[in-house]
Tab-separated table of C-alpha atoms and ligand atoms in Angstrom:
chain	number	residue	atom	x	y	z
A	1	MET	CA	16.614	-30.156	13.275
A	2	SER	CA	14.821	-30.362	9.914
A	3	GLU	CA	13.490	-27.049	8.380
A	4	PRO	CA	10.078	-26.457	10.352
A	5	LEU	CA	8.736	-23.968	7.932
A	6	VAL	CA	6.224	-25.403	5.056
A	7	SER	CA	7.806	-25.473	1.424
A	8	ARG	CA	5.235	-22.813	0.258
A	9	MET	CA	6.585	-20.105	2.814
A	10	GLN	CA	10.069	-20.664	2.109
A	11	GLY	CA	11.993	-17.762	0.514
A	12	PHE	CA	9.949	-15.371	2.611
A	13	GLY	CA	12.182	-15.726	5.816
A	14	THR	CA	12.908	-12.182	6.914
A	15	THR	CA	11.304	-9.342	5.347
A	16	ILE	CA	13.656	-6.387	4.015
A	17	PHE	CA	12.237	-3.989	6.397
A	18	ALA	CA	13.218	-6.116	9.296
A	19	GLU	CA	16.681	-6.376	8.049
A	20	MET	CA	17.078	-2.861	7.173
A	21	THR	CA	15.450	-1.543	10.391
A	22	ALA	CA	17.982	-3.706	12.283
A	23	LEU	CA	20.660	-2.349	10.299
A	24	ALA	CA	19.553	1.293	11.214
A	25	VAL	CA	19.577	0.508	14.812
A	26	ARG	CA	22.808	-1.204	14.806
A	27	THR	CA	24.532	1.709	13.117
A	28	GLY	CA	22.684	4.693	14.329
A	29	ALA	CA	21.734	5.375	10.739
A	30	ILE	CA	18.642	7.720	9.832
A	31	ASN	CA	15.848	5.161	8.751
A	32	LEU	CA	14.203	6.192	5.478
A	33	GLY	CA	13.615	2.580	4.751
A	34	GLN	CA	10.144	1.949	6.465
A	35	GLY	CA	7.126	4.046	5.594
A	36	PHE	CA	5.721	4.986	9.023
A	37	PRO	CA	5.075	8.885	9.741
A	38	ASP	CA	7.022	10.269	12.929
A	39	SER	CA	4.241	12.839	13.569
A	40	PRO	CA	0.918	12.054	15.569
A	41	GLY	CA	-2.584	11.765	13.865
A	42	PRO	CA	-5.315	13.892	14.849
A	43	GLN	CA	-5.638	14.712	18.601
A	44	PRO	CA	-9.326	14.187	18.880
A	45	MET	CA	-8.947	11.093	17.295
A	46	LEU	CA	-6.228	9.613	19.733
A	47	GLU	CA	-8.513	10.980	22.632
A	48	ARG	CA	-11.387	8.810	21.481
A	49	ALA	CA	-9.411	5.695	21.318
A	50	ALA	CA	-8.200	6.392	24.965
A	51	ALA	CA	-11.677	7.334	25.989
A	52	ALA	CA	-13.206	4.248	24.458
A	53	ILE	CA	-10.608	1.929	26.518
A	54	GLN	CA	-11.331	3.928	29.942
A	55	GLY	CA	-15.044	3.700	28.943
A	56	GLY	CA	-15.024	-0.012	28.832
A	57	ASP	CA	-15.170	-0.838	25.267
A	58	ASN	CA	-12.711	-3.769	25.738
A	59	GLN	CA	-14.597	-6.855	24.509
A	60	TYR	CA	-15.218	-8.478	21.082
A	61	PRO	CA	-17.102	-6.101	18.820
A	62	PRO	CA	-19.264	-7.631	15.996
A	63	GLY	CA	-17.465	-9.771	13.459
A	64	PRO	CA	-17.936	-7.355	10.599
A	65	GLY	CA	-16.852	-4.347	12.439
A	66	VAL	CA	-18.598	-1.760	14.725
A	67	PRO	CA	-21.616	-0.421	13.087
A	68	GLU	CA	-20.567	3.244	13.261
A	69	LEU	CA	-17.391	2.271	11.223
A	70	ARG	CA	-19.364	0.448	8.560
A	71	GLU	CA	-21.543	3.444	8.135
A	72	ALA	CA	-18.688	5.930	8.148
A	73	VAL	CA	-16.899	4.101	5.429
A	74	CYS	CA	-20.024	3.675	3.175
A	75	ARG	CA	-20.695	7.440	3.486
A	76	GLN	CA	-17.087	8.212	2.754
A	77	ARG	CA	-17.131	6.014	-0.382
A	78	ALA	CA	-20.487	7.350	-1.443
A	79	GLN	CA	-19.621	11.021	-0.769
A	80	ARG	CA	-16.054	11.110	-2.432
A	81	TYR	CA	-16.446	8.570	-5.279
A	82	GLY	CA	-20.167	8.044	-5.611
A	83	LEU	CA	-19.991	4.376	-4.769
A	84	ALA	CA	-23.030	3.383	-2.946
A	85	TYR	CA	-22.329	0.148	-0.537
A	86	ASP	CA	-24.703	-1.144	2.089
A	87	PRO	CA	-23.224	-0.962	5.558
A	88	ASP	CA	-24.892	-4.273	6.131
A	89	GLY	CA	-23.283	-6.811	4.386
A	90	GLU	CA	-21.072	-4.985	1.720
A	91	ILE	CA	-18.233	-3.992	4.070
A	92	LEU	CA	-15.969	-5.852	6.320
A	93	VAL	CA	-13.608	-4.315	8.945
A	94	THR	CA	-10.172	-6.021	9.107
A	95	VAL	CA	-7.037	-6.013	11.151
A	96	GLY	CA	-5.619	-3.373	8.732
A	97	ALA	CA	-5.240	-3.652	5.166
A	98	THR	CA	-2.926	-6.582	5.739
A	99	GLU	CA	-5.449	-8.797	7.086
A	100	ALA	CA	-7.813	-7.721	4.234
A	101	ILE	CA	-5.337	-8.602	1.569
A	102	ALA	CA	-4.626	-12.043	3.107
A	103	ALA	CA	-8.205	-13.007	3.762
A	104	ALA	CA	-9.262	-11.682	0.121
A	105	ILE	CA	-6.312	-13.639	-1.638
A	106	LEU	CA	-6.999	-16.575	0.673
A	107	ALA	CA	-10.693	-16.672	0.050
A	108	LEU	CA	-10.514	-15.894	-3.866
A	109	ALA	CA	-7.536	-17.772	-5.139
A	110	GLY	CA	-6.641	-21.468	-4.794
A	111	PRO	CA	-4.115	-24.014	-5.726
A	112	GLY	CA	-2.727	-23.535	-9.436
A	113	ASP	CA	-5.085	-20.345	-9.844
A	114	GLU	CA	-3.086	-17.308	-11.401
A	115	VAL	CA	-2.943	-13.801	-9.841
A	116	VAL	CA	-2.021	-11.069	-11.944
A	117	VAL	CA	0.108	-8.223	-9.825
A	118	PHE	CA	2.070	-5.114	-11.055
A	119	GLU	CA	5.709	-5.362	-10.043
A	120	PRO	CA	7.447	-3.967	-7.853
A	121	TYR	CA	4.447	-5.110	-5.678
A	122	TYR	CA	3.771	-4.800	-1.896
A	123	ASP	CA	5.437	-7.849	-0.273
A	124	SER	CA	2.526	-9.411	1.510
A	125	TYR	CA	0.789	-9.808	-2.086
A	126	ALA	CA	3.589	-12.358	-2.777
A	127	ALA	CA	3.441	-14.208	0.253
A	128	MET	CA	-0.256	-14.502	0.403
A	129	ILE	CA	-0.257	-15.704	-3.188
A	130	ALA	CA	2.059	-18.521	-2.244
A	131	LEU	CA	0.464	-19.339	0.896
A	132	ALA	CA	-2.821	-20.042	-1.172
A	133	GLY	CA	-0.833	-22.025	-3.451
A	134	ALA	CA	-1.543	-19.791	-6.307
A	135	VAL	CA	0.801	-18.492	-8.862
A	136	ARG	CA	1.711	-14.860	-9.435
A	137	ARG	CA	2.033	-13.045	-12.781
A	138	PRO	CA	4.040	-10.161	-12.783
A	139	VAL	CA	3.417	-7.158	-15.061
A	140	THR	CA	6.479	-4.589	-14.751
A	141	LEU	CA	6.011	-0.945	-14.290
A	142	ARG	CA	8.606	0.927	-16.081
A	143	PRO	CA	9.640	4.740	-16.183
A	144	GLU	CA	7.552	6.599	-18.939
A	145	GLY	CA	7.519	10.374	-19.046
A	146	GLY	CA	8.680	10.701	-15.637
A	147	ARG	CA	6.359	8.190	-14.077
A	148	PHE	CA	5.857	4.549	-13.983
A	149	THR	CA	3.516	2.627	-15.723
A	150	PHE	CA	2.662	-0.715	-17.461
A	151	ASP	CA	2.542	-1.787	-21.259
A	152	PRO	CA	-1.068	-2.813	-21.787
A	153	ASP	CA	0.156	-5.646	-24.322
A	154	GLU	CA	2.238	-7.017	-21.354
A	155	LEU	CA	-0.641	-6.853	-19.321
A	156	ARG	CA	-3.016	-8.648	-21.720
A	157	ALA	CA	-0.441	-11.031	-22.162
A	158	ALA	CA	-0.258	-12.081	-18.379
A	159	VAL	CA	-3.902	-12.841	-18.435
A	160	GLY	CA	-4.489	-16.400	-19.426
A	161	PRO	CA	-7.258	-19.337	-18.865
A	162	ARG	CA	-6.050	-19.842	-15.125
A	163	THR	CA	-6.281	-16.170	-14.036
A	164	ARG	CA	-8.712	-15.500	-11.199
A	165	LEU	CA	-7.325	-12.428	-9.862
A	166	ILE	CA	-5.803	-8.965	-10.632
A	167	LEU	CA	-4.323	-7.085	-7.783
A	168	VAL	CA	-4.314	-3.418	-8.437
A	169	ASN	CA	-2.543	-1.044	-5.907
A	170	SER	CA	-3.165	2.541	-6.807
A	171	PRO	CA	-1.700	5.119	-5.432
A	172	HIS	CA	1.009	2.536	-5.928
A	173	ASN	CA	3.620	1.610	-3.241
A	174	PRO	CA	6.628	1.878	-3.881
A	175	MET	CA	6.434	3.629	-7.451
A	176	GLY	CA	4.188	6.407	-6.495
A	177	THR	CA	1.924	6.095	-9.438
A	178	VAL	CA	-1.679	7.027	-9.449
A	179	PHE	CA	-3.333	5.328	-12.187
A	180	THR	CA	-5.325	7.456	-14.831
A	181	ARG	CA	-8.619	6.747	-15.822
A	182	ASP	CA	-7.177	5.459	-19.162
A	183	GLU	CA	-4.735	2.992	-17.368
A	184	LEU	CA	-7.485	1.846	-15.132
A	185	GLU	CA	-9.976	1.362	-18.172
A	186	VAL	CA	-7.356	-0.998	-19.654
A	187	ILE	CA	-7.418	-3.246	-16.553
A	188	ALA	CA	-11.141	-2.883	-16.437
A	189	ALA	CA	-11.652	-4.039	-20.095
A	190	LEU	CA	-9.592	-7.252	-19.397
A	191	CYS	CA	-11.622	-7.987	-16.046
A	192	ARG	CA	-14.946	-7.791	-18.090
A	193	GLU	CA	-13.700	-9.675	-20.923
A	194	HIS	CA	-12.273	-12.606	-18.920
A	195	ASP	CA	-14.421	-12.449	-15.983
A	196	LEU	CA	-11.685	-11.609	-13.476
A	197	THR	CA	-12.102	-10.429	-10.070
A	198	ALA	CA	-10.089	-7.242	-9.364
A	199	VAL	CA	-8.702	-6.627	-5.590
A	200	THR	CA	-7.688	-3.179	-5.011
A	201	ASP	CA	-5.467	-1.828	-2.458
A	202	GLU	CA	-6.301	1.732	-2.016
A	203	VAL	CA	-4.553	2.672	1.251
A	204	TYR	CA	-3.110	5.809	0.009
A	205	GLU	CA	-6.334	6.926	-1.438
A	206	TYR	CA	-5.914	10.207	0.293
A	207	LEU	CA	-2.310	10.663	-0.099
A	208	THR	CA	-1.903	12.072	-3.544
A	209	PHE	CA	-0.244	15.377	-4.848
A	210	ASP	CA	-0.339	18.087	-7.423
A	211	GLY	CA	-4.066	17.805	-7.706
A	212	VAL	CA	-3.929	14.333	-8.954
A	213	GLU	CA	-7.080	12.362	-7.796
A	214	HIS	CA	-7.350	8.719	-6.823
A	215	VAL	CA	-10.083	6.922	-8.926
A	216	PRO	CA	-11.214	3.638	-7.466
A	217	LEU	CA	-11.455	0.949	-9.907
A	218	ALA	CA	-14.947	-0.019	-8.835
A	219	CYS	CA	-16.092	3.331	-10.439
A	220	LEU	CA	-15.419	2.079	-13.990
A	221	GLU	CA	-18.160	0.657	-16.141
A	222	GLY	CA	-18.977	-3.074	-14.942
A	223	MET	CA	-16.339	-2.840	-12.165
A	224	ARG	CA	-18.336	-2.433	-9.037
A	225	GLU	CA	-19.800	-5.800	-9.264
A	226	ARG	CA	-16.489	-7.563	-9.611
A	227	THR	CA	-14.366	-5.370	-7.334
A	228	VAL	CA	-13.081	-6.150	-3.706
A	229	ALA	CA	-11.970	-2.813	-2.756
A	230	ILE	CA	-9.368	-2.513	0.400
A	231	SER	CA	-8.496	0.527	2.267
A	232	SER	CA	-7.141	1.556	5.858
A	233	ALA	CA	-6.870	4.117	8.536
A	234	GLY	CA	-3.041	3.833	8.996
A	235	LYS	CA	-1.874	5.805	6.148
A	236	THR	CA	-4.871	8.243	6.094
A	237	PHE	CA	-4.595	9.264	9.664
A	238	SER	CA	-0.849	8.610	10.537
A	239	VAL	CA	-1.590	5.569	12.877
A	240	THR	CA	0.045	2.799	11.044
A	241	GLY	CA	0.290	0.881	14.295
A	242	TRP	CA	-3.482	0.774	14.927
A	243	LYS	CA	-4.043	-1.820	11.987
A	244	ILE	CA	-7.638	-0.988	11.227
A	245	GLY	CA	-8.557	-1.578	7.912
A	246	TRP	CA	-11.689	-2.663	5.602
A	247	VAL	CA	-13.116	-4.176	2.615
A	248	THR	CA	-15.895	-2.791	0.473
A	249	ALA	CA	-17.518	-5.323	-2.113
A	250	PRO	CA	-20.542	-6.958	-3.251
A	251	ALA	CA	-22.342	-9.174	-0.619
A	252	PRO	CA	-21.104	-12.611	-2.082
A	253	TYR	CA	-17.432	-11.195	-1.824
A	254	VAL	CA	-17.753	-9.874	1.447
A	255	ARG	CA	-19.058	-13.275	2.589
A	256	ALA	CA	-16.267	-15.216	1.064
A	257	VAL	CA	-13.695	-12.936	2.582
A	258	GLN	CA	-15.313	-12.909	5.901
A	259	THR	CA	-15.388	-16.779	5.823
A	260	VAL	CA	-11.669	-16.593	5.977
A	261	LYS	CA	-11.258	-13.521	8.236
A	262	GLN	CA	-13.180	-14.894	10.944
A	263	PHE	CA	-10.789	-17.682	11.459
A	264	LEU	CA	-7.635	-15.361	11.136
A	265	THR	CA	-8.780	-12.847	13.866
A	266	PHE	CA	-12.615	-12.978	14.048
A	267	THR	CA	-12.836	-9.313	14.731
A	268	ALA	CA	-10.508	-5.990	14.781
A	269	SER	CA	-9.741	-3.972	17.980
A	270	ALA	CA	-13.126	-2.109	19.332
A	271	PRO	CA	-11.694	0.944	20.759
A	272	TYR	CA	-9.583	1.773	17.496
A	273	GLN	CA	-12.826	1.168	15.191
A	274	ARG	CA	-14.762	3.795	17.348
A	275	ALA	CA	-11.868	6.196	17.078
A	276	VAL	CA	-11.405	5.887	13.191
A	277	ALA	CA	-15.208	6.144	12.783
A	278	TYR	CA	-14.999	9.624	14.317
A	279	ALA	CA	-12.043	10.434	12.370
A	280	LEU	CA	-13.670	9.738	9.035
A	281	GLU	CA	-16.614	11.913	9.827
A	282	ASN	CA	-14.799	14.768	11.629
A	283	GLU	CA	-11.131	14.604	10.741
A	284	MET	CA	-10.877	15.113	7.028
A	285	ALA	CA	-9.765	18.495	7.118
A	286	TRP	CA	-6.694	17.217	9.172
A	287	VAL	CA	-6.164	14.808	6.343
A	288	ALA	CA	-6.152	17.664	3.781
A	289	GLU	CA	-3.159	19.286	5.696
A	290	LEU	CA	-1.482	16.152	5.984
A	291	ARG	CA	-1.357	15.927	2.085
A	292	LYS	CA	-0.192	19.342	1.632
A	293	SER	CA	2.640	18.598	4.375
A	294	LEU	CA	3.695	15.324	2.652
A	295	GLU	CA	3.654	16.986	-0.842
A	296	ALA	CA	6.202	19.682	0.564
A	297	LYS	CA	8.139	16.727	2.217
A	298	ARG	CA	8.263	15.040	-1.154
A	299	ASP	CA	9.785	17.911	-2.756
A	300	ARG	CA	12.376	18.390	-0.282
A	301	LEU	CA	13.846	15.010	-0.412
A	302	ILE	CA	13.555	14.917	-4.101
A	303	THR	CA	15.675	18.256	-4.287
A	304	GLY	CA	18.180	16.762	-1.756
A	305	LEU	CA	18.377	13.580	-3.498
A	306	GLU	CA	19.163	15.165	-6.867
A	307	ALA	CA	21.674	17.472	-5.279
A	308	ALA	CA	23.316	14.295	-3.931
A	309	GLY	CA	23.664	12.968	-7.473
A	310	PHE	CA	20.569	10.568	-7.429
A	311	THR	CA	17.962	10.910	-10.435
A	312	ALA	CA	14.662	10.747	-8.414
A	313	PHE	CA	11.262	10.212	-9.700
A	314	ARG	CA	8.542	12.452	-8.722
A	315	PRO	CA	5.706	10.415	-7.133
A	316	GLN	CA	2.032	11.230	-7.628
A	317	GLY	CA	1.072	9.785	-4.027
A	318	THR	CA	2.297	7.622	-1.147
A	319	TYR	CA	5.294	8.066	1.249
A	320	PHE	CA	8.089	7.098	-1.227
A	321	VAL	CA	10.489	8.350	-3.779
A	322	GLN	CA	12.305	6.205	-6.174
A	323	ALA	CA	15.725	7.029	-6.888
A	324	ASP	CA	18.007	5.648	-9.606
A	325	ILE	CA	21.436	4.959	-8.351
A	326	ARG	CA	23.263	4.715	-11.767
A	327	PRO	CA	24.322	8.510	-11.888
A	328	LEU	CA	26.382	7.906	-8.810
A	329	GLY	CA	28.222	5.109	-10.608
A	330	PHE	CA	26.429	2.214	-8.726
A	331	ALA	CA	24.176	-0.547	-10.479
A	332	ASP	CA	23.266	-2.881	-7.635
A	333	GLY	CA	20.665	-1.260	-5.360
A	334	MET	CA	20.719	-4.559	-2.912
A	335	GLU	CA	24.438	-3.950	-2.536
A	336	LEU	CA	24.336	-0.254	-2.139
A	337	ALA	CA	21.593	-0.387	0.487
A	338	ARG	CA	23.566	-2.740	2.600
A	339	ALA	CA	26.579	-0.430	2.343
A	340	LEU	CA	24.687	3.040	2.696
A	341	PRO	CA	24.360	3.059	6.798
A	342	GLY	CA	28.238	2.555	6.729
A	343	ARG	CA	29.035	4.929	3.822
A	344	ALA	CA	26.419	7.711	4.399
A	345	GLY	CA	24.622	6.870	7.609
A	346	VAL	CA	21.081	6.715	6.019
A	347	VAL	CA	18.906	3.354	5.378
A	348	ALA	CA	16.836	2.976	2.079
A	349	ILE	CA	15.142	-0.166	0.840
A	350	PRO	CA	16.598	-1.798	-2.420
A	351	SER	CA	13.302	-1.620	-4.549
A	352	GLN	CA	14.467	-5.079	-6.464
A	353	VAL	CA	12.959	-7.113	-3.541
A	354	PHE	CA	9.823	-6.257	-4.781
A	355	TYR	CA	10.082	-7.843	-8.300
A	356	ASP	CA	10.332	-11.380	-9.978
A	357	HIS	CA	12.200	-9.720	-12.765
A	358	THR	CA	15.033	-8.281	-10.223
A	359	GLU	CA	16.928	-6.668	-12.884
A	360	ALA	CA	14.389	-4.388	-13.717
A	361	GLY	CA	14.409	-2.928	-10.415
A	362	ALA	CA	18.113	-3.268	-9.609
A	363	ARG	CA	18.928	0.250	-10.140
A	364	PHE	CA	16.302	1.758	-7.694
A	365	LEU	CA	16.371	2.793	-4.149
A	366	ARG	CA	12.993	3.478	-2.042
A	367	PHE	CA	13.319	6.456	0.141
A	368	ALA	CA	10.322	7.369	2.397
A	369	PHE	CA	9.502	11.144	3.182
A	370	CYS	CA	6.977	10.921	5.848
A	371	LYS	CA	9.431	12.192	8.183
A	372	GLN	CA	9.997	15.563	10.009
A	373	ASP	CA	11.667	18.151	7.944
A	374	HIS	CA	14.748	18.043	10.081
A	375	VAL	CA	15.282	14.199	9.487
A	376	ILE	CA	14.948	14.591	5.976
A	377	ASP	CA	17.297	17.481	5.712
A	378	GLU	CA	19.823	15.652	7.856
A	379	ALA	CA	19.602	12.417	5.792
A	380	VAL	CA	20.249	14.473	2.292
A	381	ALA	CA	23.187	16.186	3.715
A	382	ARG	CA	24.569	12.765	4.664
A	383	LEU	CA	23.878	11.429	1.451
A	384	SER	CA	25.609	14.480	-0.196
A	385	ARG	CA	29.056	12.141	0.861
A	386	LEU	CA	28.331	9.641	-1.417
A	387	ARG	CA	29.908	11.376	-4.457
B	1	PLP	C1	0.971	0.135	4.335
B	1	PLP	C2	0.442	-0.804	3.366
B	1	PLP	C3	-0.388	-1.693	3.710
B	1	PLP	C4	-0.817	-2.273	4.972
B	1	PLP	O1	-1.880	-1.590	5.614
B	1	PLP	P1	-2.079	-1.766	6.986
B	1	PLP	O2	-3.402	-0.939	7.456
B	1	PLP	O3	-1.055	-1.199	7.880
B	1	PLP	O4	-2.109	-3.355	7.558
B	1	PLP	C5	-1.040	-2.382	2.562
B	1	PLP	N1	-0.584	-2.084	1.145
B	1	PLP	C6	0.179	-1.222	0.942
B	1	PLP	C7	0.356	-0.891	-0.486
B	1	PLP	C8	0.707	-0.404	1.970
B	1	PLP	O5	1.588	0.642	1.782
């Protein structure tokens, strides 16, 4: 049989997460690869979802989302960031941030258009840019002063006459960088100068550490009008399986994104939307505790990785630590990630799969710390055998 997959999707065969999770299952290794929490979200929120199902809330909700979730998101953006959006027309509820990213890219970038992304990038960006027939222009994040950032000149050089979009993920998966106002201003200035649209992925907006605060790009001068902001309940409330996300943007952008979204899924699951609306209004103290707990887990994993011989970078947010494998005498993260379950009984993700310039990421492994303490402790004890 000839290859049934369209050419623009070739090369996107199996995600690294599927490969590494299968390896973890086959070998019984501890899975610090995929980033999902192993503790439940706030109990009253879980009960709301169950009660919504039992109460009969099981038919198509409105396409843009249930009104109480749209209102809760708008209140949250206003209170936390001072960003005012109209719940009727400036917000769209989606099937996770993943669908929001897909619909935004498909709606806003066409064949031959260029999309600037920071690499390493979240894997769905590359697939959706390819599906749109657009071209990605990666700008590499490199270590500087213990965190990862970009060179403003490289960013400026990536923008050309065909550039339509710039994708900004902060807090950044997998590097853990939370862009500063100065870094965001470099991006904003380029957007204003070249009339670009920014698509921001803010799914880790609450999961920042050491007092570092997330600043939405839309808060910068002249940016609200050209930013399509995406977030989601999955990371904030430890329910990555619920897939409730949202887009906030000026009405013409929301209409464009909804034009695509309505034919992907039409609408997102009603009972989970109700439960997330409740949580945004009532469970932010729970989220503050989650943030503290994740910060301690980050430190626990870093201490263990360093004791095992890696050089670990301290992320300012997210679920992930980057570990440089060279001090242990390794050079290729892909090779080590494939050998790690056999050699140490642990699974990690080779960061190089999220780069076009794979050489820039070859030395990094991504470890997730959104796991129970005893899981982290057992993983680092096993990793200490690598030396
Ligand atoms: C988890 C994640 C997503 C996907 O969010 P969902 O709401 O589960 O679809 C998008 N972007 C980044 C950077 C993520 O880490």
